[in-house]
């Protein structure tokens, strides 16, 4: 502070404001006070309507005034309350108006297992309400990933397990690892960043994020909201494999698939080469069998055709037709005979009628026809003269005659 | 059916396997004509050999991102320090 530096003697008088500013600058220049981690218990907790949180952090021997602004507490996994044991991250500074130093809290972590479980449950409920665990948002894993992204510690047993399993089951897949810290304050940010980074690459088909077993504090990074959102926003399907079978983390709930262990994750991500080879063997045998069956069927059908009566004895069919023809012939003959018979009967009838009308029949009854010399039928006696020659036609024969007397 | 040499197929393993499953399903249809069945059978066998080759050809590639180079660098069998 220039004023003080220049008037560095006991007689100099400065204002309260100048002094406070001086102290504030001292605090600001101190490296440690600007990056603090402080543990203690929360008391006098006030959640102001402005969204800022005011409280006192205390232990058996001292207390510290704290403020956590809205911008910082929005990221909290849980709602703090009096009695909560926490670890705060932030910086110490002076609030000039009250002449008070206070901690400006940037992060808050539950301190101790009981607090962590509470925080976990609260965050889980909140993220669930936001829809981060929705089954509908989950994506199916690819059947044969060409490239697998792994987000884990480069030195952990988890990575060894994953690589060993992948190489045993499906060495065809490429594996890309982004090494991260999996515990500590930096872990969550690194994990989230790695997930986001993989999403900027075009050729990664599936992600495994995880770590080996550990205490709830050690697994905590996978419970943090920043990781949850990174998983939720990941375009690439994510398999979460954190700790052992019995460990559940927020990332397990958000991920598309939860695997009990890193080994299980690798098993779920790739098919088993041996099973595939077996499938191929079976497929080959099945195709061969089906082809054989089809050929056999066709052969049998061909044989059945060759054995058909039409082919072995073609006359059978011809004889059949012949018989049909004969049948038709007979029926036709019968019909014709019937029609002819009808005609004959009618002819007889007409013949009888004709006969009744014929002059022959009249002559037979004793009548005679007179004809003149010219053969003309004589109907009138006046047309004749005495002595004219006549021909009289009787039933049997013709007699010549002469007119003796006309009347 | 043009016979393709398995080495000349450009399918991914997944595509080849899917097609193989298809071929088998087609062959199973009783009304599949013989000519078609023969063609399918040949295609199926080609795909089979192709898939088997792909499985045998285990070119394991494991890389780790390096902050220094900003690239994925080849590593050994998970024994990276």
XYZ file of C-alpha atoms in Angstrom:
488
model
C 0.000 0.000 0.000
C 1.614 3.115 -1.278
C 0.216 5.535 1.320
C 1.424 3.413 4.214
C 4.739 2.584 2.647
C 5.512 6.240 2.166
C 4.356 7.314 5.609
C 6.017 4.455 7.424
C 6.261 6.106 10.869
C 4.223 5.918 14.043
C 2.929 9.470 13.794
C 1.088 8.812 10.561
C -2.679 8.749 10.846
C -4.723 6.682 8.468
C -8.446 6.141 8.074
C -10.337 2.964 8.947
C -10.999 2.475 5.314
C -7.296 2.735 4.476
C -6.395 0.250 7.182
C -9.056 -2.182 6.121
C -7.976 -1.944 2.537
C -4.404 -2.566 3.657
C -5.414 -5.686 5.537
C -7.510 -6.849 2.637
C -4.551 -6.487 0.314
C -2.387 -8.468 2.704
C -4.918 -11.289 2.593
C -5.122 -11.077 -1.180
C -1.363 -11.351 -1.538
C -1.172 -14.516 0.560
C -1.043 -17.678 -1.527
C -2.356 -19.975 1.139
C -5.360 -17.804 2.025
C -6.370 -17.747 -1.620
C -6.539 -21.493 -1.946
C -7.882 -22.904 1.282
C -9.380 -26.186 2.329
C -10.954 -25.994 5.766
C -12.872 -28.628 7.668
C -15.438 -28.034 10.365
C -19.081 -28.145 11.296
C -21.750 -25.859 9.911
C -23.759 -23.672 12.279
C -26.056 -20.648 11.949
C -26.811 -21.731 8.420
C -28.867 -19.151 6.489
C -30.021 -19.631 2.946
C -30.834 -16.084 1.897
C -33.586 -15.364 -0.635
C -30.885 -13.859 -2.854
C -29.610 -17.432 -3.281
C -26.438 -16.862 -1.276
C -25.601 -19.002 1.742
C -24.284 -17.554 4.995
C -23.038 -19.688 7.858
C -20.355 -20.192 10.454
C -17.867 -23.022 10.286
C -16.692 -24.051 13.709
C -14.814 -26.645 15.633
C -14.139 -27.031 19.358
C -11.740 -24.138 19.494
C -12.758 -21.544 16.910
C -15.295 -20.320 14.376
C -15.079 -18.823 10.889
C -17.654 -16.732 9.059
C -18.434 -18.058 5.624
C -20.353 -17.024 2.569
C -21.116 -19.225 -0.409
C -22.525 -17.260 -3.304
C -25.287 -18.535 -5.514
C -22.925 -19.089 -8.448
C -20.898 -21.499 -6.278
C -23.648 -23.208 -4.308
C -25.641 -24.027 -7.438
C -23.134 -26.784 -8.077
C -23.609 -28.348 -4.638
C -24.512 -32.011 -4.510
C -26.512 -31.441 -1.333
C -28.219 -28.807 0.766
C -26.021 -27.912 3.773
C -27.545 -27.730 7.215
C -26.474 -27.017 10.786
C -24.426 -29.866 12.188
C -23.085 -30.993 8.792
C -19.401 -31.825 8.870
C -17.868 -30.485 5.697
C -14.649 -29.587 3.944
C -14.769 -26.156 2.348
C -12.687 -24.942 -0.541
C -12.246 -21.227 -1.244
C -10.379 -18.093 -0.210
C -10.219 -15.841 2.810
C -10.923 -12.158 2.462
C -12.078 -9.132 4.381
C -15.589 -7.765 4.408
C -14.722 -4.110 4.822
C -18.070 -2.794 6.071
C -18.086 -5.049 9.154
C -14.325 -5.247 9.553
C -14.647 -8.987 9.410
C -12.604 -11.555 7.647
C -14.651 -14.360 6.116
C -14.276 -17.306 3.854
C -15.653 -17.083 0.335
C -16.604 -20.692 -0.269
C -16.232 -22.130 -3.765
C -16.784 -25.804 -2.990
C -18.208 -27.877 -0.204
C -17.644 -31.570 0.360
C -19.264 -33.630 3.056
C -16.624 -34.704 5.537
C -17.144 -38.235 6.766
C -19.187 -41.205 5.711
C -22.521 -40.233 7.264
C -22.513 -36.891 5.540
C -21.541 -38.467 2.232
C -24.440 -40.893 2.291
C -26.819 -38.044 2.983
C -25.304 -35.986 0.196
C -25.483 -38.953 -2.158
C -29.185 -39.500 -1.494
C -29.997 -35.820 -1.919
C -28.072 -35.495 -5.179
C -29.546 -38.735 -6.486
C -33.078 -37.465 -5.894
C -32.305 -34.149 -7.516
C -30.705 -35.633 -10.648
C -33.479 -38.193 -10.906
C -35.995 -35.347 -10.872
C -33.986 -33.689 -13.657
C -34.453 -36.825 -15.751
C -30.797 -37.852 -15.840
C -31.604 -41.465 -14.983
C -34.492 -41.818 -17.443
C -34.516 -45.202 -19.152
C -35.666 -43.490 -22.336
C -32.421 -41.518 -22.528
C -30.298 -44.656 -22.456
C -28.611 -45.758 -25.658
C -27.979 -49.327 -26.740
C -24.342 -50.362 -26.912
C -22.935 -51.162 -30.358
C -22.557 -54.871 -31.014
C -19.049 -54.669 -32.434
C -17.320 -51.453 -31.375
C -14.425 -50.592 -33.622
C -12.994 -48.170 -31.089
C -13.457 -48.160 -27.313
C -12.663 -45.125 -25.182
C -11.549 -45.686 -21.607
C -11.575 -43.030 -18.895
C -9.727 -44.219 -15.806
C -6.518 -44.033 -13.865
C -3.498 -45.051 -15.976
C -1.998 -46.877 -13.014
C -5.044 -48.616 -11.556
C -5.963 -52.274 -11.560
C -9.174 -51.292 -13.353
C -7.292 -50.431 -16.545
C -5.333 -53.697 -16.434
C -8.569 -55.657 -15.999
C -10.292 -53.813 -18.828
C -7.388 -54.221 -21.263
C -6.913 -57.887 -20.400
C -10.602 -58.650 -20.874
C -10.893 -56.716 -24.129
C -7.828 -58.412 -25.563
C -9.058 -61.870 -24.531
C -12.578 -61.424 -25.896
C -12.301 -59.156 -28.916
C -8.810 -57.900 -29.782
C -10.191 -56.466 -33.038
C -11.398 -53.351 -31.210
C -9.067 -50.407 -30.922
C -8.716 -49.045 -27.382
C -8.025 -45.414 -26.546
C -7.359 -44.355 -22.991
C -7.598 -40.883 -21.527
C -5.783 -41.073 -18.196
C -7.438 -39.204 -15.326
C -7.266 -38.937 -11.570
C -10.099 -41.022 -10.172
C -10.090 -39.566 -6.680
C -9.410 -36.215 -5.060
C -10.714 -32.760 -5.770
C -9.469 -32.687 -9.346
C -10.892 -36.089 -10.268
C -14.472 -35.181 -11.139
C -13.455 -32.322 -13.394
C -10.884 -34.497 -15.176
C -13.347 -37.334 -15.689
C -15.981 -34.976 -17.075
C -13.419 -33.319 -19.311
C -12.249 -36.700 -20.638
C -15.828 -37.719 -21.474
C -16.381 -34.428 -23.268
C -13.079 -34.833 -25.105
C -14.020 -38.296 -26.380
C -17.236 -36.800 -27.680
C -15.230 -34.464 -29.877
C -13.636 -37.476 -31.608
C -15.636 -38.962 -34.422
C -14.587 -42.588 -34.315
C -15.149 -43.731 -30.733
C -18.118 -46.125 -30.476
C -18.419 -46.665 -26.736
C -16.915 -45.359 -23.492
C -15.956 -47.160 -20.315
C -15.503 -44.914 -17.312
C -14.547 -46.301 -13.967
C -12.075 -47.302 -11.356
C -11.398 -50.128 -8.949
C -12.881 -50.530 -5.517
C -12.437 -48.009 -2.737
C -14.149 -46.221 0.121
C -17.138 -43.996 -0.559
C -14.854 -40.958 -0.336
C -12.514 -42.469 -2.896
C -15.374 -43.181 -5.258
C -16.877 -39.750 -4.675
C -15.736 -38.197 -7.944
C -18.184 -40.495 -9.726
C -20.964 -39.034 -7.590
C -20.343 -35.484 -8.644
C -22.799 -33.575 -10.705
C -20.278 -32.457 -13.307
C -19.562 -36.125 -14.117
C -23.269 -36.956 -14.146
C -23.956 -34.231 -16.690
C -20.972 -35.168 -18.845
C -22.267 -38.751 -19.022
C -25.812 -37.624 -19.681
C -24.697 -35.303 -22.474
C -22.383 -37.860 -24.033
C -23.300 -38.724 -27.598
C -21.247 -41.902 -27.207
C -22.864 -44.606 -25.066
C -21.225 -44.834 -21.643
C -20.629 -47.883 -19.476
C -19.993 -47.013 -15.848
C -17.867 -49.422 -13.836
C -17.027 -48.020 -10.446
C -15.721 -50.148 -7.614
C -17.188 -53.515 -6.808
C -20.538 -55.198 -7.283
C -21.977 -53.571 -4.151
C -20.839 -50.019 -4.906
C -23.362 -47.735 -6.523
C -22.454 -44.259 -7.735
C -24.403 -41.527 -9.472
C -22.486 -42.269 -12.673
C -23.883 -45.820 -12.577
C -27.413 -44.413 -12.645
C -26.753 -41.912 -15.432
C -24.693 -44.225 -17.643
C -26.333 -46.187 -20.436
C -25.112 -49.399 -18.838
C -23.878 -50.064 -15.323
C -21.261 -52.747 -14.988
C -20.519 -54.308 -11.620
C -16.755 -54.154 -12.137
C -14.288 -52.886 -14.763
C -13.885 -56.470 -16.009
C -17.654 -56.776 -16.369
C -17.687 -53.490 -18.286
C -15.209 -54.845 -20.818
C -17.303 -57.994 -21.130
C -20.416 -55.977 -21.848
C -18.740 -53.753 -24.389
C -17.379 -56.429 -26.730
C -18.625 -59.826 -27.900
C -16.670 -62.958 -27.080
C -14.476 -64.042 -29.957
C -14.865 -67.711 -29.022
C -18.646 -67.461 -29.098
C -18.452 -65.770 -32.479
C -16.211 -68.498 -33.875
C -18.641 -71.073 -32.552
C -21.519 -69.220 -34.161
C -19.635 -69.215 -37.465
C -19.023 -72.954 -37.197
C -22.685 -73.608 -36.516
C -23.672 -71.232 -39.312
C -21.478 -73.120 -41.778
C -22.931 -76.470 -40.755
C -26.467 -75.156 -40.920
C -25.989 -73.735 -44.397
C -24.494 -76.999 -45.570
C -27.379 -78.968 -44.078
C -30.006 -76.714 -45.572
C -28.343 -76.858 -48.957
C -28.153 -80.640 -48.741
C -31.803 -80.835 -47.770
C -32.800 -78.563 -50.616
C -30.828 -80.604 -53.124
C -32.351 -83.812 -51.754
C -35.826 -82.367 -52.026
C -35.241 -81.343 -55.601
C -33.779 -84.731 -56.434
C -36.763 -86.511 -54.896
C -39.155 -84.306 -56.793
C -37.309 -85.036 -60.030
C -37.508 -88.739 -59.321
C -41.184 -88.522 -58.559
C -41.672 -86.822 -61.904
C -39.661 -89.481 -63.734
C -41.756 -92.175 -62.140
C -45.046 -90.594 -63.070
C -47.395 -92.832 -65.172
C -47.556 -90.320 -67.985
C -43.836 -90.610 -68.491
C -43.390 -94.300 -67.962
C -46.546 -95.312 -70.008
C -47.605 -92.471 -72.275
C -50.358 -94.696 -73.865
C -52.360 -94.581 -70.707
C -53.241 -90.994 -71.309
C -53.954 -91.625 -74.991
C -56.164 -94.571 -74.140
C -58.023 -92.405 -71.739
C -58.721 -89.878 -74.443
C -59.683 -92.587 -76.824
C -62.232 -93.876 -74.372
C -63.656 -90.422 -73.971
C -63.920 -90.117 -77.729
C -65.684 -93.469 -77.958
C -68.052 -92.420 -75.336
C -68.867 -89.231 -77.205
C -69.253 -91.221 -80.422
C -71.774 -93.597 -78.861
C -73.782 -90.808 -77.376
C -73.801 -88.996 -80.691
C -75.028 -92.176 -82.542
C -77.808 -92.710 -80.054
C -78.985 -89.198 -80.408
C -78.906 -89.376 -84.200
C -80.927 -92.610 -84.218
C -83.499 -91.035 -81.986
C -83.863 -87.997 -84.244
C -84.121 -90.236 -87.337
C -86.756 -92.343 -85.702
C -88.829 -89.259 -85.013
C -88.501 -88.227 -88.637
C -89.563 -91.635 -89.921
C -92.681 -91.671 -87.764
C -93.665 -88.284 -89.046
C -93.060 -89.359 -92.623
C -95.343 -92.376 -92.177
C -98.049 -90.202 -90.781
C -97.778 -87.721 -93.621
C -97.695 -90.558 -96.139
C -101.034 -91.914 -94.817
C -102.538 -88.497 -95.060
C -101.292 -88.125 -98.627
C -102.614 -91.479 -99.554
C -106.113 -90.620 -98.352
C -106.130 -87.627 -100.658
C -104.698 -89.352 -103.749
C -106.938 -90.069 -106.838
C -105.646 -93.610 -106.769
C -107.449 -94.138 -103.482
C -110.651 -92.654 -105.010
C -110.370 -94.975 -107.996
C -109.894 -97.882 -105.647
C -113.239 -97.099 -104.129
C -114.854 -97.625 -107.655
C -114.769 -94.192 -109.145
C -113.465 -93.658 -112.723
C -111.888 -90.757 -114.535
C -112.885 -89.890 -118.083
C -110.296 -88.428 -120.332
C -110.726 -87.149 -123.922
C -108.464 -88.154 -126.712
C -106.026 -85.464 -125.680
C -105.885 -86.860 -122.170
C -107.790 -83.988 -120.632
C -110.105 -84.819 -117.737
C -113.719 -84.420 -118.802
C -115.829 -82.703 -116.197
C -118.833 -81.545 -118.390
C -121.028 -83.740 -120.664
C -121.663 -80.728 -122.853
C -118.046 -80.738 -123.948
C -118.674 -84.087 -125.659
C -120.355 -85.046 -128.897
C -121.870 -88.301 -129.869
C -119.324 -90.676 -131.168
C -116.332 -89.054 -129.400
C -113.666 -91.494 -128.258
C -112.959 -91.582 -124.575
C -110.508 -93.201 -122.268
C -111.876 -94.264 -118.942
C -109.378 -94.784 -116.228
C -110.368 -97.334 -113.681
C -108.572 -98.425 -110.546
C -107.035 -101.187 -112.498
C -106.342 -100.302 -116.136
C -107.842 -98.044 -118.749
C -110.672 -98.827 -121.181
C -111.433 -97.167 -124.486
C -115.092 -96.097 -125.079
C -117.364 -94.059 -127.387
C -120.062 -91.560 -126.580
C -123.422 -92.944 -127.627
C -125.674 -90.306 -126.362
C -125.135 -87.050 -124.532
C -127.791 -85.728 -122.183
C -23.827 -64.868 -58.654
C -20.386 -63.407 -58.977
C -18.107 -65.145 -56.547
C -16.171 -62.627 -54.514
C -12.962 -63.626 -52.925
C -13.234 -63.132 -49.144
C -10.139 -60.944 -49.150
C -11.827 -58.562 -51.547
C -14.894 -57.933 -49.365
C -15.020 -54.401 -48.049
C -17.664 -55.005 -45.384
C -17.077 -54.400 -41.705
C -17.181 -57.450 -39.498
C -20.598 -56.386 -38.234
C -22.005 -55.925 -41.734
C -20.610 -59.270 -42.835
C -22.079 -61.058 -39.826
C -25.458 -59.390 -40.308
C -25.489 -60.364 -43.989
C -24.538 -63.910 -43.051
C -27.486 -64.087 -40.663
C -29.670 -62.781 -43.480
C -28.392 -65.364 -45.910
C -29.187 -68.151 -43.464
C -32.686 -66.793 -42.894
C -33.248 -66.710 -46.695
C -31.932 -70.230 -47.115
C -34.330 -71.415 -44.438
C -37.317 -70.277 -46.449
C -38.815 -73.377 -48.036
C -39.914 -71.515 -51.166
C -36.414 -70.356 -52.018
C -35.682 -71.551 -55.580
C -32.708 -73.849 -56.047
C -30.717 -71.428 -58.205
C -31.107 -68.705 -55.620
C -30.315 -71.095 -52.792
C -27.057 -72.075 -54.490
C -26.092 -68.442 -54.924
C -26.968 -67.710 -51.283
C -24.990 -70.707 -50.138
C -21.910 -69.520 -52.005
C -22.298 -66.007 -50.660
C -22.790 -67.356 -47.145
C -19.632 -69.429 -47.334
C -17.667 -66.433 -48.604
C -18.951 -64.318 -45.719
C -18.156 -67.086 -43.278
C -14.538 -67.284 -44.381
C -14.333 -63.497 -44.299
C -15.672 -63.278 -40.727
C -13.383 -66.048 -39.535
C -10.381 -64.318 -41.119
C -11.355 -61.066 -39.437
C -11.518 -62.770 -36.056
C -8.162 -64.421 -36.561
C -6.533 -61.240 -37.679
C -6.068 -59.811 -34.197
C -4.307 -56.543 -34.659
C -4.483 -55.213 -31.132
C -4.180 -51.451 -30.944
C -4.076 -49.751 -27.559
C -3.215 -46.063 -27.237
C -3.169 -43.573 -24.397
C -3.676 -39.842 -24.626
C -0.549 -37.895 -23.826
C -0.843 -34.325 -22.586
C 2.716 -33.625 -23.773
C 2.090 -34.543 -27.407
C -1.650 -33.900 -27.412
C -2.070 -37.228 -29.203
C -2.901 -40.828 -28.486
C 0.382 -42.718 -28.110
C 0.828 -46.422 -28.481
C 1.329 -48.317 -25.219
C 2.031 -51.862 -24.145
C -0.323 -54.202 -22.379
C -1.713 -51.894 -19.729
C 1.634 -51.741 -17.955
C 1.920 -48.053 -18.612
C 3.575 -46.121 -15.762
